[in-house]
mmCIF file of C-alpha atoms in Angstrom:
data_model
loop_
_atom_site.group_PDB
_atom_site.id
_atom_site.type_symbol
_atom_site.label_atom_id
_atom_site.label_comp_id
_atom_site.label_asym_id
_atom_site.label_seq_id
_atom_site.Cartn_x
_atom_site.Cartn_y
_atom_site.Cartn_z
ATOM 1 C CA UNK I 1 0.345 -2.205 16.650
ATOM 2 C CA UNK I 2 2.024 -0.518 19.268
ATOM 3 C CA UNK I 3 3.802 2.846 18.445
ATOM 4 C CA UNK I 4 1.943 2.488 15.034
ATOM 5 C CA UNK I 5 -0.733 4.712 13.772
ATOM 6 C CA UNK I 6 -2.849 2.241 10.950
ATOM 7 C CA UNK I 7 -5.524 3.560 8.673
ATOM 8 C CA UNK I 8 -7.093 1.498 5.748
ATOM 9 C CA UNK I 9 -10.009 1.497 3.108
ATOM 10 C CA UNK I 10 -11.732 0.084 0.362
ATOM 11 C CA UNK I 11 -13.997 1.001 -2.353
ATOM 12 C CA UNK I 12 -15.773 -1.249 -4.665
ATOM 13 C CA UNK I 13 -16.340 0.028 -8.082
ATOM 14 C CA UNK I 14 -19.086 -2.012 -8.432
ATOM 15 C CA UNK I 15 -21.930 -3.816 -5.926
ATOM 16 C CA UNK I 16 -22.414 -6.241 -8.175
ATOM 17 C CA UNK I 17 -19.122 -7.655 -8.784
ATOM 18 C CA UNK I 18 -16.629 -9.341 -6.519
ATOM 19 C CA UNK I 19 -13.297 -7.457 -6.574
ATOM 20 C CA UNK I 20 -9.606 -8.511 -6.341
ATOM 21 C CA UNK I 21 -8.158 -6.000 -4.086
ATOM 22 C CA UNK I 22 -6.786 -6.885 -0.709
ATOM 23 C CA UNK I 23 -4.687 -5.627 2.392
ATOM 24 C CA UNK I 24 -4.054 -7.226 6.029
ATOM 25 C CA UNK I 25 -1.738 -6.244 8.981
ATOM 26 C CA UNK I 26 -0.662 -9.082 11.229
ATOM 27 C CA UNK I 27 1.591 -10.027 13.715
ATOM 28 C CA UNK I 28 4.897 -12.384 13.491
ATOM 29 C CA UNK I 29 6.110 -12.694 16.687
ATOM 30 C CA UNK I 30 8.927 -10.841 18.420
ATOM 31 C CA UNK I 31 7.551 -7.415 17.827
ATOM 32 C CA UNK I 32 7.660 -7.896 14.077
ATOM 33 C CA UNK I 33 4.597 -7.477 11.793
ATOM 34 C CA UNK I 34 4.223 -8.055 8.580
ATOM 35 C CA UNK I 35 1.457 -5.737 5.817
ATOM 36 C CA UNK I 36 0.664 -6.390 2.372
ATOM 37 C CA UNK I 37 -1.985 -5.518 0.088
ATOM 38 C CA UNK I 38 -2.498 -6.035 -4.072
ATOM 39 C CA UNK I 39 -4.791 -6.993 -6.826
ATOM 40 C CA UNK I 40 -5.643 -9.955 -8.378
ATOM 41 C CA UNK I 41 -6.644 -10.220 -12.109
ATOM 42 C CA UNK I 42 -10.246 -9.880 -13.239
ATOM 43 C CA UNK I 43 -13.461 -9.933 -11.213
ATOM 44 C CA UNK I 44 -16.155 -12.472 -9.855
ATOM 45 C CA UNK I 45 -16.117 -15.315 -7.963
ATOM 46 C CA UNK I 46 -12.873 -16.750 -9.929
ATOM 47 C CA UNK I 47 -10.806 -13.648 -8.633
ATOM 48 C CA UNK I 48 -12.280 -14.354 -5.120
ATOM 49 C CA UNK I 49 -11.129 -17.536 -4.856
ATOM 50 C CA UNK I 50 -7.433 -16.170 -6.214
ATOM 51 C CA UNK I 51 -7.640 -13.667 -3.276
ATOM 52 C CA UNK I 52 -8.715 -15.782 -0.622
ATOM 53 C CA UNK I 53 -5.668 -18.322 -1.947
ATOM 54 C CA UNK I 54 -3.334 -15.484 -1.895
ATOM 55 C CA UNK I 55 -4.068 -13.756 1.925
ATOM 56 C CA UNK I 56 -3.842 -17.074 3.416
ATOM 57 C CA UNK I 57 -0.339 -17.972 1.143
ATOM 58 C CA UNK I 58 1.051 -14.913 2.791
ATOM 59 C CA UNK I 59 0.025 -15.305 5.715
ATOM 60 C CA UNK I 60 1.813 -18.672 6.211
ATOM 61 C CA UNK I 61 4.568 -17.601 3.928
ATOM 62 C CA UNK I 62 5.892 -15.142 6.228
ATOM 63 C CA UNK I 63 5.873 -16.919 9.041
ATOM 64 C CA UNK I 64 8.566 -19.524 7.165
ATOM 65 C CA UNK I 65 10.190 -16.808 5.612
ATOM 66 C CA UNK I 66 12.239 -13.377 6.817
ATOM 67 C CA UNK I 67 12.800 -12.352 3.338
ATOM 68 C CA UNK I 68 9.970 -10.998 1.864
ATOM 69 C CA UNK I 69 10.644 -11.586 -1.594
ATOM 70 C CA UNK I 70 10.766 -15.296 -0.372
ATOM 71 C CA UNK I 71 6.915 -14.690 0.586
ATOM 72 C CA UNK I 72 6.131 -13.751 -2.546
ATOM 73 C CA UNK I 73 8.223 -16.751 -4.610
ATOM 74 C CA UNK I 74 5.931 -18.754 -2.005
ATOM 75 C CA UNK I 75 2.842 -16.985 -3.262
ATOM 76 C CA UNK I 76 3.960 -17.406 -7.137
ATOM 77 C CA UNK I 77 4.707 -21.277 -6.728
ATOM 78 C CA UNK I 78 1.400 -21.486 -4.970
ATOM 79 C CA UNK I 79 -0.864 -19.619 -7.772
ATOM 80 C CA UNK I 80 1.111 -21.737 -10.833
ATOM 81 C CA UNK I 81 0.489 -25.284 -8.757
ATOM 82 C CA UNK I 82 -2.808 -25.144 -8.162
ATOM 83 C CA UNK I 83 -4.754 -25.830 -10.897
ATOM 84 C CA UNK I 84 -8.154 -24.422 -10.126
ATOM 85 C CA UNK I 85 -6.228 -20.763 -10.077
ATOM 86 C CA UNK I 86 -6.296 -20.825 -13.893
ATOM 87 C CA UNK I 87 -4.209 -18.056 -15.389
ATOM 88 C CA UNK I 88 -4.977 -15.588 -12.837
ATOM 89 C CA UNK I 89 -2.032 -13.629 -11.267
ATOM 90 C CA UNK I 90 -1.984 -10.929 -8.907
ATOM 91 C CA UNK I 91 0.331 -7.912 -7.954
ATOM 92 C CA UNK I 92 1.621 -7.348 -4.546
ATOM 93 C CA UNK I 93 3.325 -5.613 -2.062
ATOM 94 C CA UNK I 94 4.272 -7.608 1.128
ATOM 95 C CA UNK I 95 6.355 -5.894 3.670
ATOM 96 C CA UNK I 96 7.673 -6.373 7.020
ATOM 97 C CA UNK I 97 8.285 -3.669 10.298
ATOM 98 C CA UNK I 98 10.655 -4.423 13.097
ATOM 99 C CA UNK I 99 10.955 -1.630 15.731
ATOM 100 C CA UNK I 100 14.318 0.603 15.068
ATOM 101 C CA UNK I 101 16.510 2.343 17.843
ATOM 102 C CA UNK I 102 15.431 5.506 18.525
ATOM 103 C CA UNK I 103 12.235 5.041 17.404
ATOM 104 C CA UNK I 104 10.170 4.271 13.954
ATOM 105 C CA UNK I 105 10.344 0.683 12.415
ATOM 106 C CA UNK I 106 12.524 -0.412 9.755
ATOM 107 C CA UNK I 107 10.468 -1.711 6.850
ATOM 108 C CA UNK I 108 11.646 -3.961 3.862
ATOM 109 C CA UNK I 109 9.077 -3.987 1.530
ATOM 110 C CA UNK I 110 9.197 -6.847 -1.669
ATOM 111 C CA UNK I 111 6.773 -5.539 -4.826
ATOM 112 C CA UNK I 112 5.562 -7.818 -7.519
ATOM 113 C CA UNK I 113 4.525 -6.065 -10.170
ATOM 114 C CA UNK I 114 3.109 -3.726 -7.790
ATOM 115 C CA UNK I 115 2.969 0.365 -8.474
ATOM 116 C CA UNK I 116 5.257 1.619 -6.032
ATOM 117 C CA UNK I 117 4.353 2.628 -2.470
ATOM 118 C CA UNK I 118 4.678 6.305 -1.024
ATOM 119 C CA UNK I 119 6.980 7.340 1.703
ATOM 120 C CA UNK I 120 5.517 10.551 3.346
ATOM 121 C CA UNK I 121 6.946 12.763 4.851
ATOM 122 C CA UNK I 122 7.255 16.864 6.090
ATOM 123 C CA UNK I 123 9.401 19.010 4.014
ATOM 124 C CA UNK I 124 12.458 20.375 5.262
ATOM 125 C CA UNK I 125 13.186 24.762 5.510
ATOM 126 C CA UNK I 126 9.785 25.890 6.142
ATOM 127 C CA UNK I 127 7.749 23.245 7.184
ATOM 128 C CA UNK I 128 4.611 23.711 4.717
ATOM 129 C CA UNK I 129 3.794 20.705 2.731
ATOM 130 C CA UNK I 130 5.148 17.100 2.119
ATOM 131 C CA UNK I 131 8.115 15.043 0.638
ATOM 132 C CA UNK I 132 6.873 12.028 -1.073
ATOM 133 C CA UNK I 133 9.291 9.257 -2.592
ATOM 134 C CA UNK I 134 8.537 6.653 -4.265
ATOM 135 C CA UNK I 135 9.294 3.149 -2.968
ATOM 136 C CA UNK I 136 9.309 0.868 -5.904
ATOM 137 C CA UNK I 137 12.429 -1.782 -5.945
ATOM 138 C CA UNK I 138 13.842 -2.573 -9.141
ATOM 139 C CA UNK I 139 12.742 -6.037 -11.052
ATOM 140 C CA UNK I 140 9.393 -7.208 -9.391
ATOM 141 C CA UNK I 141 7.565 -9.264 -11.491
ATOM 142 C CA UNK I 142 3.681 -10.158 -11.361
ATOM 143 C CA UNK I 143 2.926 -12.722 -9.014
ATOM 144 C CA UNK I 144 1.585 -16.034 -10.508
ATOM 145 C CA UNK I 145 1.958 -15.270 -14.269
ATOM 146 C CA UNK I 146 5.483 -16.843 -14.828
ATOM 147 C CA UNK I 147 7.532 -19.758 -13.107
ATOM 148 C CA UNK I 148 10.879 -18.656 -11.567
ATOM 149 C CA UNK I 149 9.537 -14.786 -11.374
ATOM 150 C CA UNK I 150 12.001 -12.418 -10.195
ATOM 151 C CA UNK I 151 11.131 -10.007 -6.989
ATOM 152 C CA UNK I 152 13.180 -7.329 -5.317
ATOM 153 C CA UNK I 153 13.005 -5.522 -1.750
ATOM 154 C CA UNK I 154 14.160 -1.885 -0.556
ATOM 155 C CA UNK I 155 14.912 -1.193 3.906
ATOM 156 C CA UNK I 156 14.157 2.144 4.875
ATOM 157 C CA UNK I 157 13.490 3.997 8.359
ATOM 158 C CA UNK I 158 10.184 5.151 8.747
ATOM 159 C CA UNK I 159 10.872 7.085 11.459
ATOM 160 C CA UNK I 160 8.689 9.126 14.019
ATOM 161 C CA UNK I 161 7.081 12.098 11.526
ATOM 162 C CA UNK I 162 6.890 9.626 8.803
ATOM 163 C CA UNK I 163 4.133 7.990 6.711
ATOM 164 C CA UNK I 164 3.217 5.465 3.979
ATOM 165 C CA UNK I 165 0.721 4.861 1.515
ATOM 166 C CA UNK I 166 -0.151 1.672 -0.046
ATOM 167 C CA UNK I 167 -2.731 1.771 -3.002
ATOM 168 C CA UNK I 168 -3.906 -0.671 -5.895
ATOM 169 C CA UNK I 169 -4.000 0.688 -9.385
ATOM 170 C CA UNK I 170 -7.920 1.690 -9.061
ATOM 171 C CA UNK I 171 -6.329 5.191 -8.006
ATOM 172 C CA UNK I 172 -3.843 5.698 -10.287
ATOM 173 C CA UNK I 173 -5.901 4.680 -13.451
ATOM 174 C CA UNK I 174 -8.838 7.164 -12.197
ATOM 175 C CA UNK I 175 -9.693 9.897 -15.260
ATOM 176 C CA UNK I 176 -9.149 13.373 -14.268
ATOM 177 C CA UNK I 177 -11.489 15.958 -15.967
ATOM 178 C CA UNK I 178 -9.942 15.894 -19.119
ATOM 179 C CA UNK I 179 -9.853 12.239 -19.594
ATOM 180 C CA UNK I 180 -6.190 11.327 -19.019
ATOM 181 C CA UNK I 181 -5.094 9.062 -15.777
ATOM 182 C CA UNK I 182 -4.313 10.317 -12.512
ATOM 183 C CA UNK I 183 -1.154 8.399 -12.425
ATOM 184 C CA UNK I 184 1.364 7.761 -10.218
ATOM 185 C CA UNK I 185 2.776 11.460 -10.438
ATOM 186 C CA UNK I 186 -0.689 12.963 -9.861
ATOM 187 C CA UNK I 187 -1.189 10.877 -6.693
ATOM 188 C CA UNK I 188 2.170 11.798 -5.267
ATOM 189 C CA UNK I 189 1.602 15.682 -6.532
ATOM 190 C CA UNK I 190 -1.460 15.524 -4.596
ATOM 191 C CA UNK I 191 0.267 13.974 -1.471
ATOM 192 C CA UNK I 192 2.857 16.564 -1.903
ATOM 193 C CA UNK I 193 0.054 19.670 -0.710
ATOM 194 C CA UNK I 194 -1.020 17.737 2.284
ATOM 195 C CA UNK I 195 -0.672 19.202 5.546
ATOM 196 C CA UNK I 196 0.172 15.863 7.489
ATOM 197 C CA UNK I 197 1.533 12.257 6.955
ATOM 198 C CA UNK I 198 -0.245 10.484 9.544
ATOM 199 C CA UNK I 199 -2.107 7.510 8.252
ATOM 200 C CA UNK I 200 -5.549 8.498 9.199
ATOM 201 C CA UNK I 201 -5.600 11.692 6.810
ATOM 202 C CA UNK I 202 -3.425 10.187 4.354
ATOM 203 C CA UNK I 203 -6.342 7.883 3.889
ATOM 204 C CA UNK I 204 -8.768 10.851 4.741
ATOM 205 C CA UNK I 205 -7.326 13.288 1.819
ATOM 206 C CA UNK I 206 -7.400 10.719 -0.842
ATOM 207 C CA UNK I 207 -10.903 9.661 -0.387
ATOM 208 C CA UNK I 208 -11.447 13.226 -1.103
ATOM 209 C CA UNK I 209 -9.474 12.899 -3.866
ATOM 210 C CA UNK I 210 -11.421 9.849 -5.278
ATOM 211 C CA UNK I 211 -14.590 11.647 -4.617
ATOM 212 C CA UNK I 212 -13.709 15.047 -6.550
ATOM 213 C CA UNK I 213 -12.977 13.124 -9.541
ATOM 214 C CA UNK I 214 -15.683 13.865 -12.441
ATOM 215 C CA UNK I 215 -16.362 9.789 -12.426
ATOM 216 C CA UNK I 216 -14.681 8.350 -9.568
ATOM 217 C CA UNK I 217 -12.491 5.725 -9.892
ATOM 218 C CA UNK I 218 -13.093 3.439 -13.068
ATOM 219 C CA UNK I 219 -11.929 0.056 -10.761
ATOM 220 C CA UNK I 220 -12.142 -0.896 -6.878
ATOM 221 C CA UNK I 221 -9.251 1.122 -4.646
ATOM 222 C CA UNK I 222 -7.730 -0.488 -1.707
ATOM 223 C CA UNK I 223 -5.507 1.909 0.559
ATOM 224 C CA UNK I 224 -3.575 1.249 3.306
ATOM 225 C CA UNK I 225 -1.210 3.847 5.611
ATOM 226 C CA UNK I 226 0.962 3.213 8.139
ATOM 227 C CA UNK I 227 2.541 6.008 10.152
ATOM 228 C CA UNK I 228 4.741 6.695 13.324
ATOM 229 C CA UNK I 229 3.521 10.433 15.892
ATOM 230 C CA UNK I 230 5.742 12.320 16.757
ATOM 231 C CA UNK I 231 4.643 11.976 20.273
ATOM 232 C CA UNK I 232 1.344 9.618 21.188
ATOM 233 C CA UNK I 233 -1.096 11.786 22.464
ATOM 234 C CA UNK I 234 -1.467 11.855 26.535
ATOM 235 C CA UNK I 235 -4.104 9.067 27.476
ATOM 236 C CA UNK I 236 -4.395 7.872 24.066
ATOM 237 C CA UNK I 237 -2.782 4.796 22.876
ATOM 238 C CA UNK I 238 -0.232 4.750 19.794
ATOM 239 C CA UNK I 239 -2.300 2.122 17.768
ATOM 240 C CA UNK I 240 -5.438 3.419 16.074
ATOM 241 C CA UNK I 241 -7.744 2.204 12.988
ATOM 242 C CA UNK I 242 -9.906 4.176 10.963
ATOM 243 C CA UNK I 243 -11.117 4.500 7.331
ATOM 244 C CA UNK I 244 -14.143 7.228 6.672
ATOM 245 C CA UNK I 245 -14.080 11.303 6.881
ATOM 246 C CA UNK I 246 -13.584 13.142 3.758
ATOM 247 C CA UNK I 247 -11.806 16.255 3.631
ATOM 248 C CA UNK I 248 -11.631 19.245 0.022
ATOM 249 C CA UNK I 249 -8.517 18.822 -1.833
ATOM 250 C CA UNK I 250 -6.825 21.967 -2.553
ATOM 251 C CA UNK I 251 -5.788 23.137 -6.215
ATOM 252 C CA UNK I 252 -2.060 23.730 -5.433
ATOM 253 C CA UNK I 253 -0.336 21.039 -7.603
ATOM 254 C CA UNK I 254 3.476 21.684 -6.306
ATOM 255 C CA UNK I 255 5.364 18.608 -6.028
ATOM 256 C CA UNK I 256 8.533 17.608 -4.490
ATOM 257 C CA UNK I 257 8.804 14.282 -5.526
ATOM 258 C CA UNK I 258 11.738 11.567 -5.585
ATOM 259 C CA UNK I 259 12.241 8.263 -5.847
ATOM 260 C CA UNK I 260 13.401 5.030 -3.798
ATOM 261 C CA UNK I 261 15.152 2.311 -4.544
#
């Protein structure tokens, strides 16, 4: 995507089970794109059919829709009509980037039930570390679990400098040493000691984070970052993909946290 920097990755918990998590990036035309990524209920085969039903809902969805929390009323009619889904429901974040003057994209993001996204960025007065807010709009509901489920949406500017982190709860319901959950304020303290917003070592640093966990994460992950340089590098273009290298978390736990809405 141009003027984009994309990063993504998954990890099952298990190689013997089919997981629920899911992410995809696509175009819609007119130099808008659309992301989303979630979780669907439970594990096996049944929750692989949910998923597939729910990528391709989305996918259509949005290219009917502008408002993304009309994609995911589209996505909640579809997993309540069709029988075969059973009770299985999902949460979700869809969101949507359209290029902003003077640079970045404006993004609307719609969550259903979703735990909320991270908006990255450097930390103003001397420069060392990162500002991380919390992008969760008020009132989303699961997707698929009740007819006539509410969702909401929050526009911000990410804007050249900036990053964001999408996750599914596999990260924030990891046990830390002395058994309690990671949670959503020890992700975004760990963010907070990062050195860089750009979607390849967002996704970089919290691998490492998984991985220095006593017993990794108890459920699959599923990250995705988006992020705008500063300045594309000469000969190299803005658009890039990757998913692997690990890098040591530090022990600083400052945080400078906030939160969107």
């Amino acid at each position: 995507m141009p003027g984009l920097e994309l990063a993504c990755h998954y990890q099952t918990d298990s190689p013997r089970d089919v997981g629920g998590d899911f992410y995809d990036v696509f175009p819609l035309g007119g130099q808008q794109w659309a992301f989303f990524l979630g979780d669907v209920c439970g594990k096996g085969a049944e929750a692989a059919v949910v998923t597939s039903l729910t990528r391709y809902t989305l996918r259509a969805a949005a290219q009917h829709h502008q408002d993304p929390t009309e994609v995911l009323t589209a996505l909640n009619s579809a997993l309540l009509l069709d029988p075969s889904m059973g009770s299985r429901y999902c949460t979700c974040v869809f969101g949507t980037l359209h290029p902003a003057p003077g640079g970045g994209f404006t993004v609307t993001v719609a969550m259903g039930g979703h735990p909320p996204a991270f908006h990255v960025q450097h930390a103003e007065g001397d420069g060392t570390g990162l500002t991380v807010q919390g992008v969760r709009p008020r009132g989303g509901m699961l997707v698929g679990a009740l007819e006539g489920a509410q969702f909401a949406s929050h526009t911000f500017h990410l804007a050249p400098g900036h990053g964001l982190l999408l996750y599914t709860d596999g990260l924030t319901e990891a046990r830390l040493p002395d058994g309690t959950m990671l949670g959503e304020q020890g992700v975004a303290t760990f963010l907070t000691t990062r050195t860089t917003p750009d979607a390849s070592r967002l996704i970089e640093d919290t691998i490492a984070l998984i991985a220095g966990l006593p017993a990794g994460p108890g459920d699959d992950v599923a990250l995705l970052a988006l992020s705008v340089p500063l300045t594309p590098a000469p000969g190299r273009p803005a658009t890039a993909s990757t998913a692997h290298t690990l890098a040591t978390p530090p022990a600083d736990d400052t945080a400078r946290t906030g939160q969107e809405h």
